[in-house]
mmCIF file of C-alpha atoms in Angstrom:
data_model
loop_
_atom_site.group_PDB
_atom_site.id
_atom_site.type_symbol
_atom_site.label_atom_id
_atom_site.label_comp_id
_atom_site.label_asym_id
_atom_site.label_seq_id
_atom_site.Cartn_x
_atom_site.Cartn_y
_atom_site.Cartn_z
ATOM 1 C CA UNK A 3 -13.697 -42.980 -95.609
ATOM 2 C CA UNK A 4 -11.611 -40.070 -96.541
ATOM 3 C CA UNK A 5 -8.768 -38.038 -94.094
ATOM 4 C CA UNK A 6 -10.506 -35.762 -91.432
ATOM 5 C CA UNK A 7 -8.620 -33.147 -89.974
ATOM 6 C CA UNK A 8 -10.211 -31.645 -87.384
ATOM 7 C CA UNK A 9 -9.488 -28.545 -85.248
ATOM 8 C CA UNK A 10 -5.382 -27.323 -84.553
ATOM 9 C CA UNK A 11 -5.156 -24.531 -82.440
ATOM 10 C CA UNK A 12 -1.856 -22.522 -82.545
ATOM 11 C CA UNK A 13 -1.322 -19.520 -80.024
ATOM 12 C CA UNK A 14 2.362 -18.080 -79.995
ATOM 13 C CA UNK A 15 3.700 -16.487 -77.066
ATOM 14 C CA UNK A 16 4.835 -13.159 -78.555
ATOM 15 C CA UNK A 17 4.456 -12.043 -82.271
ATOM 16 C CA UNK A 18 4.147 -13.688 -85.948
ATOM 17 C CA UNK A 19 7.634 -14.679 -86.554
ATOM 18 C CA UNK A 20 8.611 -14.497 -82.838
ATOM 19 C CA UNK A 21 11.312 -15.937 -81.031
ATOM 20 C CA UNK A 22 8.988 -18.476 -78.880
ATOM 21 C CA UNK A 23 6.271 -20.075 -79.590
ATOM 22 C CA UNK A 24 3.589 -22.726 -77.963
ATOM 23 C CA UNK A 25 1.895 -24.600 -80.626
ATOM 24 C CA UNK A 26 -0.988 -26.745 -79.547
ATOM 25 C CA UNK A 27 -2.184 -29.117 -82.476
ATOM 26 C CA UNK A 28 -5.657 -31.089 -81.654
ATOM 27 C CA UNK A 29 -6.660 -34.067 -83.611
ATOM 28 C CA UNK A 30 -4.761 -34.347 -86.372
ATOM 29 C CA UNK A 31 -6.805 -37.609 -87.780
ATOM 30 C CA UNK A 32 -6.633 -39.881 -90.423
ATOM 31 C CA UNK A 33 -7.840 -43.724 -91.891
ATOM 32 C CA UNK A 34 -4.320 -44.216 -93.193
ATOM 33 C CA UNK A 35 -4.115 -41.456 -95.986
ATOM 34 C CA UNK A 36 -1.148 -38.975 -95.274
ATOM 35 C CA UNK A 37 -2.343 -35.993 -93.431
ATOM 36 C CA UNK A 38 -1.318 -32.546 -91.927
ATOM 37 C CA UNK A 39 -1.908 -29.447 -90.754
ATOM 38 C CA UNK A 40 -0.206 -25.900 -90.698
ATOM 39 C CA UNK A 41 0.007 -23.470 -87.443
ATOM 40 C CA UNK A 42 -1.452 -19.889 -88.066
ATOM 41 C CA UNK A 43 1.390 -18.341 -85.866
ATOM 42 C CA UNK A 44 4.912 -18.421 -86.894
ATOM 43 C CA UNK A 45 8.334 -19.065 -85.252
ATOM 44 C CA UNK A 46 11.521 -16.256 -86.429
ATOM 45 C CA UNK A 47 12.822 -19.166 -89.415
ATOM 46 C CA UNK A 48 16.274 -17.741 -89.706
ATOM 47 C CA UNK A 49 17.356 -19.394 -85.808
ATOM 48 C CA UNK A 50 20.442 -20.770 -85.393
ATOM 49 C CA UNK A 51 19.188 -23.128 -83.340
ATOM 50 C CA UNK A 52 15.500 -24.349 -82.088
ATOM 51 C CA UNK A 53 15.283 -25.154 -78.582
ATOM 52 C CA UNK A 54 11.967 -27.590 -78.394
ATOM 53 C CA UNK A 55 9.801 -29.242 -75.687
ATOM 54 C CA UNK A 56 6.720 -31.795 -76.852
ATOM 55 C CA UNK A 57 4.417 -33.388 -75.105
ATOM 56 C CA UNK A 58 1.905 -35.699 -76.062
ATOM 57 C CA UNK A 59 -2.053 -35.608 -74.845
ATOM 58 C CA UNK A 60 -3.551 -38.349 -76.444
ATOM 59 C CA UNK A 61 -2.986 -40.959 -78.889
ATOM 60 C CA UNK A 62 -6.178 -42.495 -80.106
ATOM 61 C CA UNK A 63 -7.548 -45.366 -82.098
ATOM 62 C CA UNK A 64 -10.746 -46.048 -84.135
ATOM 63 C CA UNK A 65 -11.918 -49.742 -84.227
ATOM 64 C CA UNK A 66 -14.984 -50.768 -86.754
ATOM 65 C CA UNK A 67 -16.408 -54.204 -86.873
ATOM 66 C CA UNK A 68 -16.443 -54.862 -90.163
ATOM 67 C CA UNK A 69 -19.426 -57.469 -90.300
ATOM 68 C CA UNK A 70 -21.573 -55.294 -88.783
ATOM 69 C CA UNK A 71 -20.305 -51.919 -89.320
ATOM 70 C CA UNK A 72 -20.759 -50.652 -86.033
ATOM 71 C CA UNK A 73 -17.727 -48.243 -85.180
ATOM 72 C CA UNK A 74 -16.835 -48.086 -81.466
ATOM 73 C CA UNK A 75 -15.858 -44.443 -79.961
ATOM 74 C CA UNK A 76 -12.215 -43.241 -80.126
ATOM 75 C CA UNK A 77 -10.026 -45.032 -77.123
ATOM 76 C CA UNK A 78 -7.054 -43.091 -75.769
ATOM 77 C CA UNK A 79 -4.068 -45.778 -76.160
ATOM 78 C CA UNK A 80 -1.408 -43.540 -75.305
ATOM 79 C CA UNK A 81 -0.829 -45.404 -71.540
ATOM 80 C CA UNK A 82 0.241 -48.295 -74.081
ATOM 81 C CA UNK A 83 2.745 -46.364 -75.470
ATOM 82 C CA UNK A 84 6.481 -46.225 -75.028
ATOM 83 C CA UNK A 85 7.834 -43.677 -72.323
ATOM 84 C CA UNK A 86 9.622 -41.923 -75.411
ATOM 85 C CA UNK A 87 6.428 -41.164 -77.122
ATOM 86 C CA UNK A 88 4.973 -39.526 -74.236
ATOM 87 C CA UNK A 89 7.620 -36.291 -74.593
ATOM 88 C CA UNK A 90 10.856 -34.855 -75.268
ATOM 89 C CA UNK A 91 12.651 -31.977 -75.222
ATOM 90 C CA UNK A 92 16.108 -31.160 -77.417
ATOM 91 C CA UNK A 93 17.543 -28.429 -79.649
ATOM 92 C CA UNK A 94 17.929 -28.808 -83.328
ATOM 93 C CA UNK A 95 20.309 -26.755 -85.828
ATOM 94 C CA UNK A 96 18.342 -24.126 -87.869
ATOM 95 C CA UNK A 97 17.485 -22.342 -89.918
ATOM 96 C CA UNK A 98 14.684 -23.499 -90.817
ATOM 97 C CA UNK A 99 13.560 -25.741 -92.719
ATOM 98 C CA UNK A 100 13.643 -28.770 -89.732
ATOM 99 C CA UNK A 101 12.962 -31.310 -87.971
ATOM 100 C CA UNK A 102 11.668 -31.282 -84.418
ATOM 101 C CA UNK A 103 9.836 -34.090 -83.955
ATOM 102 C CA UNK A 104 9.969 -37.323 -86.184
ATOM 103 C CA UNK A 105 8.288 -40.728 -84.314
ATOM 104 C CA UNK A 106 7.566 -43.792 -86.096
ATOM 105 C CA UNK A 107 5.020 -45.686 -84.120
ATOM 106 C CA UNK A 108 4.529 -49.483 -83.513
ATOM 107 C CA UNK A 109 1.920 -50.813 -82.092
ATOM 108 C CA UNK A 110 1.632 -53.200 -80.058
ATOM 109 C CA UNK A 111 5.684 -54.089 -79.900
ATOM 110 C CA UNK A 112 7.133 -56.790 -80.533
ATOM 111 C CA UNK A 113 6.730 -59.448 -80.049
ATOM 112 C CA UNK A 114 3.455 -58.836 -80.811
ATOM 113 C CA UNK A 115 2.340 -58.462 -84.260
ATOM 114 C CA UNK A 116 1.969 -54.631 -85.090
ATOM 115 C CA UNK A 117 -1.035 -53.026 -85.687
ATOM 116 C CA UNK A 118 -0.189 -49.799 -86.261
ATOM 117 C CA UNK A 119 3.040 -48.628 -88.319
ATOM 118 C CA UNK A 120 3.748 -45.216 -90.038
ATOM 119 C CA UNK A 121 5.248 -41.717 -89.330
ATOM 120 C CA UNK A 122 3.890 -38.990 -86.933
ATOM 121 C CA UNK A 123 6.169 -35.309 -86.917
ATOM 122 C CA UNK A 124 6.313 -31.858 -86.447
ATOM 123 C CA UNK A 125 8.757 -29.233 -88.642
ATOM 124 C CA UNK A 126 9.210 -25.992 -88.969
ATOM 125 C CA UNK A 127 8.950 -24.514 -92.759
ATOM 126 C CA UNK A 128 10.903 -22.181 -94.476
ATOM 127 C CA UNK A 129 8.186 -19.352 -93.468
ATOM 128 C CA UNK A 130 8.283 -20.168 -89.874
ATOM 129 C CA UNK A 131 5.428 -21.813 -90.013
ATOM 130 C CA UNK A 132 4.412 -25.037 -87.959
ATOM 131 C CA UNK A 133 3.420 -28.405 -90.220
ATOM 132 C CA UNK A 134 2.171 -31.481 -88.040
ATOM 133 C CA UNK A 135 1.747 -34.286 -90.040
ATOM 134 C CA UNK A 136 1.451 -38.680 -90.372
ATOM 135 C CA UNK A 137 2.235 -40.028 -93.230
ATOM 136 C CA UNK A 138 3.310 -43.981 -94.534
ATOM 137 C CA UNK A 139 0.323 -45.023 -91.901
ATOM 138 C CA UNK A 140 -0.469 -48.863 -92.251
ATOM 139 C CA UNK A 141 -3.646 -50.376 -90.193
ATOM 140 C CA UNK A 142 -4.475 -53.788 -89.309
ATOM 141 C CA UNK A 143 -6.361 -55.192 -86.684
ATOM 142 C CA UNK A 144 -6.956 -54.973 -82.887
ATOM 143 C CA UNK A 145 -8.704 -56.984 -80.664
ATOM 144 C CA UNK A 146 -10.318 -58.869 -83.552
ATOM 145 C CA UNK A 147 -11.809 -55.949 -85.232
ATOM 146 C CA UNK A 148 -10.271 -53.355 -88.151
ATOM 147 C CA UNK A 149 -8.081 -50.544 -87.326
ATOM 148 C CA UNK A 150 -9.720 -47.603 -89.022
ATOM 149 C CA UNK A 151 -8.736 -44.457 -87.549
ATOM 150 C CA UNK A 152 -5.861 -42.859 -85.586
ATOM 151 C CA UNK A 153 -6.463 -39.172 -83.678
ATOM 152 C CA UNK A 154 -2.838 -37.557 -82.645
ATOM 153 C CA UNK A 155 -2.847 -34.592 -80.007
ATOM 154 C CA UNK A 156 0.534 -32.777 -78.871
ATOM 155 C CA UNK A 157 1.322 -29.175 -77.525
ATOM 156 C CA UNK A 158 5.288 -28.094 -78.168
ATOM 157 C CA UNK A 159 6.998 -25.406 -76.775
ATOM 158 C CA UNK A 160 9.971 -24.160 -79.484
ATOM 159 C CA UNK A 161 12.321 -20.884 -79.245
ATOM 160 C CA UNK A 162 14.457 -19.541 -81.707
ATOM 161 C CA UNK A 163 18.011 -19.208 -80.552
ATOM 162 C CA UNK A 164 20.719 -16.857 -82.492
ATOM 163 C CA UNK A 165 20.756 -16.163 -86.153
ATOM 164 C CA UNK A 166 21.653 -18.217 -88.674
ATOM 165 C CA UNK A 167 24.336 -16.976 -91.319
ATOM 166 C CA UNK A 168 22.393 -16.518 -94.799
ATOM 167 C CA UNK A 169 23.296 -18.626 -97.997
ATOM 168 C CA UNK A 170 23.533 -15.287 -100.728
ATOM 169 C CA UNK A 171 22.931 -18.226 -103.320
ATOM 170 C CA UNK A 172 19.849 -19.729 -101.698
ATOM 171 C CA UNK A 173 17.594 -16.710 -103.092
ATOM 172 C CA UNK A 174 14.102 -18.256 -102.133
ATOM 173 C CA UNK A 175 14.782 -19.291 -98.821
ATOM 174 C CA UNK A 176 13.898 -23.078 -98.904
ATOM 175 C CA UNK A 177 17.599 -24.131 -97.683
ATOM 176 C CA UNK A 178 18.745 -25.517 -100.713
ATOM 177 C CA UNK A 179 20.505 -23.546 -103.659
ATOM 178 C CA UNK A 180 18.715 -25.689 -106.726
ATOM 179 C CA UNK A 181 16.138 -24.668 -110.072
ATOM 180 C CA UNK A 182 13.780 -22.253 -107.651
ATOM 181 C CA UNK A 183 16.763 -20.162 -107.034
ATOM 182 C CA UNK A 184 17.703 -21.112 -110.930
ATOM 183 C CA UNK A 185 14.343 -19.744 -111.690
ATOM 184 C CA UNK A 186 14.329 -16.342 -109.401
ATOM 185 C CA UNK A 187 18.155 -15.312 -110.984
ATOM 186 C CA UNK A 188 16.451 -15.938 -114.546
ATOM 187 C CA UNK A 189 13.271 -13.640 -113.886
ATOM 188 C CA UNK A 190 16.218 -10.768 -113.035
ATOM 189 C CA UNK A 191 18.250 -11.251 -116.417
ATOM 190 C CA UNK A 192 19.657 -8.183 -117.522
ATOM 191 C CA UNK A 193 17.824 -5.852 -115.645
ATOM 192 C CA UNK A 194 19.304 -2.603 -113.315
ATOM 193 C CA UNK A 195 19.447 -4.419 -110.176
ATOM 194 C CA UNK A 196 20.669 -1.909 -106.989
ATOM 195 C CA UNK A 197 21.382 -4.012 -104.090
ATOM 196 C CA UNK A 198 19.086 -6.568 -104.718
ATOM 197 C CA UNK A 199 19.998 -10.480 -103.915
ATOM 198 C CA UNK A 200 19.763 -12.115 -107.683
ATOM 199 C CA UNK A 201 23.002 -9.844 -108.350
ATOM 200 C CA UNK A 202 25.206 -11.857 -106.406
ATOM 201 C CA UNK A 203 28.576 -9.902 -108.492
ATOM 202 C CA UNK A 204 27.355 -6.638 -106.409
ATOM 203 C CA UNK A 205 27.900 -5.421 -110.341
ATOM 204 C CA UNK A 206 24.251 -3.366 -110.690
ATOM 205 C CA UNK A 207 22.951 -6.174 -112.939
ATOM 206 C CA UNK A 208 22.384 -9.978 -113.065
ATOM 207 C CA UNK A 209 24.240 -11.935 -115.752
ATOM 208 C CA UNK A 210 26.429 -14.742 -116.472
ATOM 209 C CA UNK A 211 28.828 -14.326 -113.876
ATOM 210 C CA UNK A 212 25.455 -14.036 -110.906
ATOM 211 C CA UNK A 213 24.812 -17.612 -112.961
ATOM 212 C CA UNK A 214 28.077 -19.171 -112.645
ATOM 213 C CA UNK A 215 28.332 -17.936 -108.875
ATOM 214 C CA UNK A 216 24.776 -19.761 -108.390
ATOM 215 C CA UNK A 217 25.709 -22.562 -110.012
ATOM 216 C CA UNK A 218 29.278 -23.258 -108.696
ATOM 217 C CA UNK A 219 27.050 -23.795 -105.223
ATOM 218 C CA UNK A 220 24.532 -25.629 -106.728
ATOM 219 C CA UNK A 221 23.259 -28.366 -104.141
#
């Protein structure tokens, strides 16, 4: 059975790129094949910091009897969980690209055999945009019959705080000053550049010394 990702609903609380936004992302599902899905409202990505409150809704398993194949209807195991997978709240440096929310479940826990192992977060991109996602998922067995799906639900509250000081060398905005920055300074060679960011000498044009400057802060 391939991924299924089924609806996310995102709703911010003032404009695209605003300072706050409430994200709520419904049934993010998959067999065990990485998955994720992208907000269609975006957080202000140049924060200083991200103030963030999450809180889960359900956490749901698929079990399939595998002489049969009879599948049995999602079951909400999220009372099961541990109290820290239930919520949070916290503040994280910007700008973005980060982290808000990184969980790696286990279930059952030990001592019990696990089940269920893999990844389940939430980041904000470069663009201010919202990407939920599970990935390294490994499925075994539950109450005698195959693990074969697992539905994630979460809402999270997150607002921009400050603004970040700009890296002049990271031209493409991804955080890191590496070849897509490389490749941006290239595409302005020797061309009459007036206040634009690939001429990093302020000199009207980009050349060798705009290279050396990008490449003494090379990451």
């Amino acid at each position: 059975m391939s991924m299924i990702l089924s609806t996310l609903i995102a709703s911010a609380a003032l404009s695209q790129g605003s300072d706050s936004v409430q994200w709520f992302f419904f049934d993010l599902q998959t067999n065990g094949e990485p998955s994720e899905f992208f907000s269609s409202s975006t957080i202000r990505p140049n924060g200083e910091s991200y103030q963030y409150f999450w809180n889960l809704l359900s956490f749901e398993v698929q079990l399939t009897n595998e002489e049969t194949g009879f599948v049995f209807p999602w079951e909400d195991i999220s009372a099961d969980l541990p109290p820290e997978y239930f919520g949070g709240d916290g503040t994280v440096a910007g700008p973005a690209n980060c982290t808000i929310l990184e969980l790696n479940p286990t279930y059952p826990e030990p001592p019990e055999e696990p089940e269920i192992t893999g990844t389940v977060g939430l980041e904000i991109l470069t663009d201010g945009t919202g990407r939920f996602y599970a990935e390294d998922m490994v499925f075994g067995s539950y109450l005698g019959y195959a693990l074969t799906g697992l539905r994630v639900s979460l809402v999270a509250d997150i607002t921009a705080n400050g603004e970040a000081e700009l890296n002049p060398y990271d031209l493409n905005g991804d955080g890191v000053v590496g070849f897509g920055d490389l490749t941006r300074l290239l595409s302005a060679w020797d061309q009459p550049c007036t206040n634009c960011p690939e001429d990093l000498d302020g000199n009207g044009s980009v050349g060798f010394t705009d290279l050396t400057a990008l490449l003494s802060n090379w990451d």
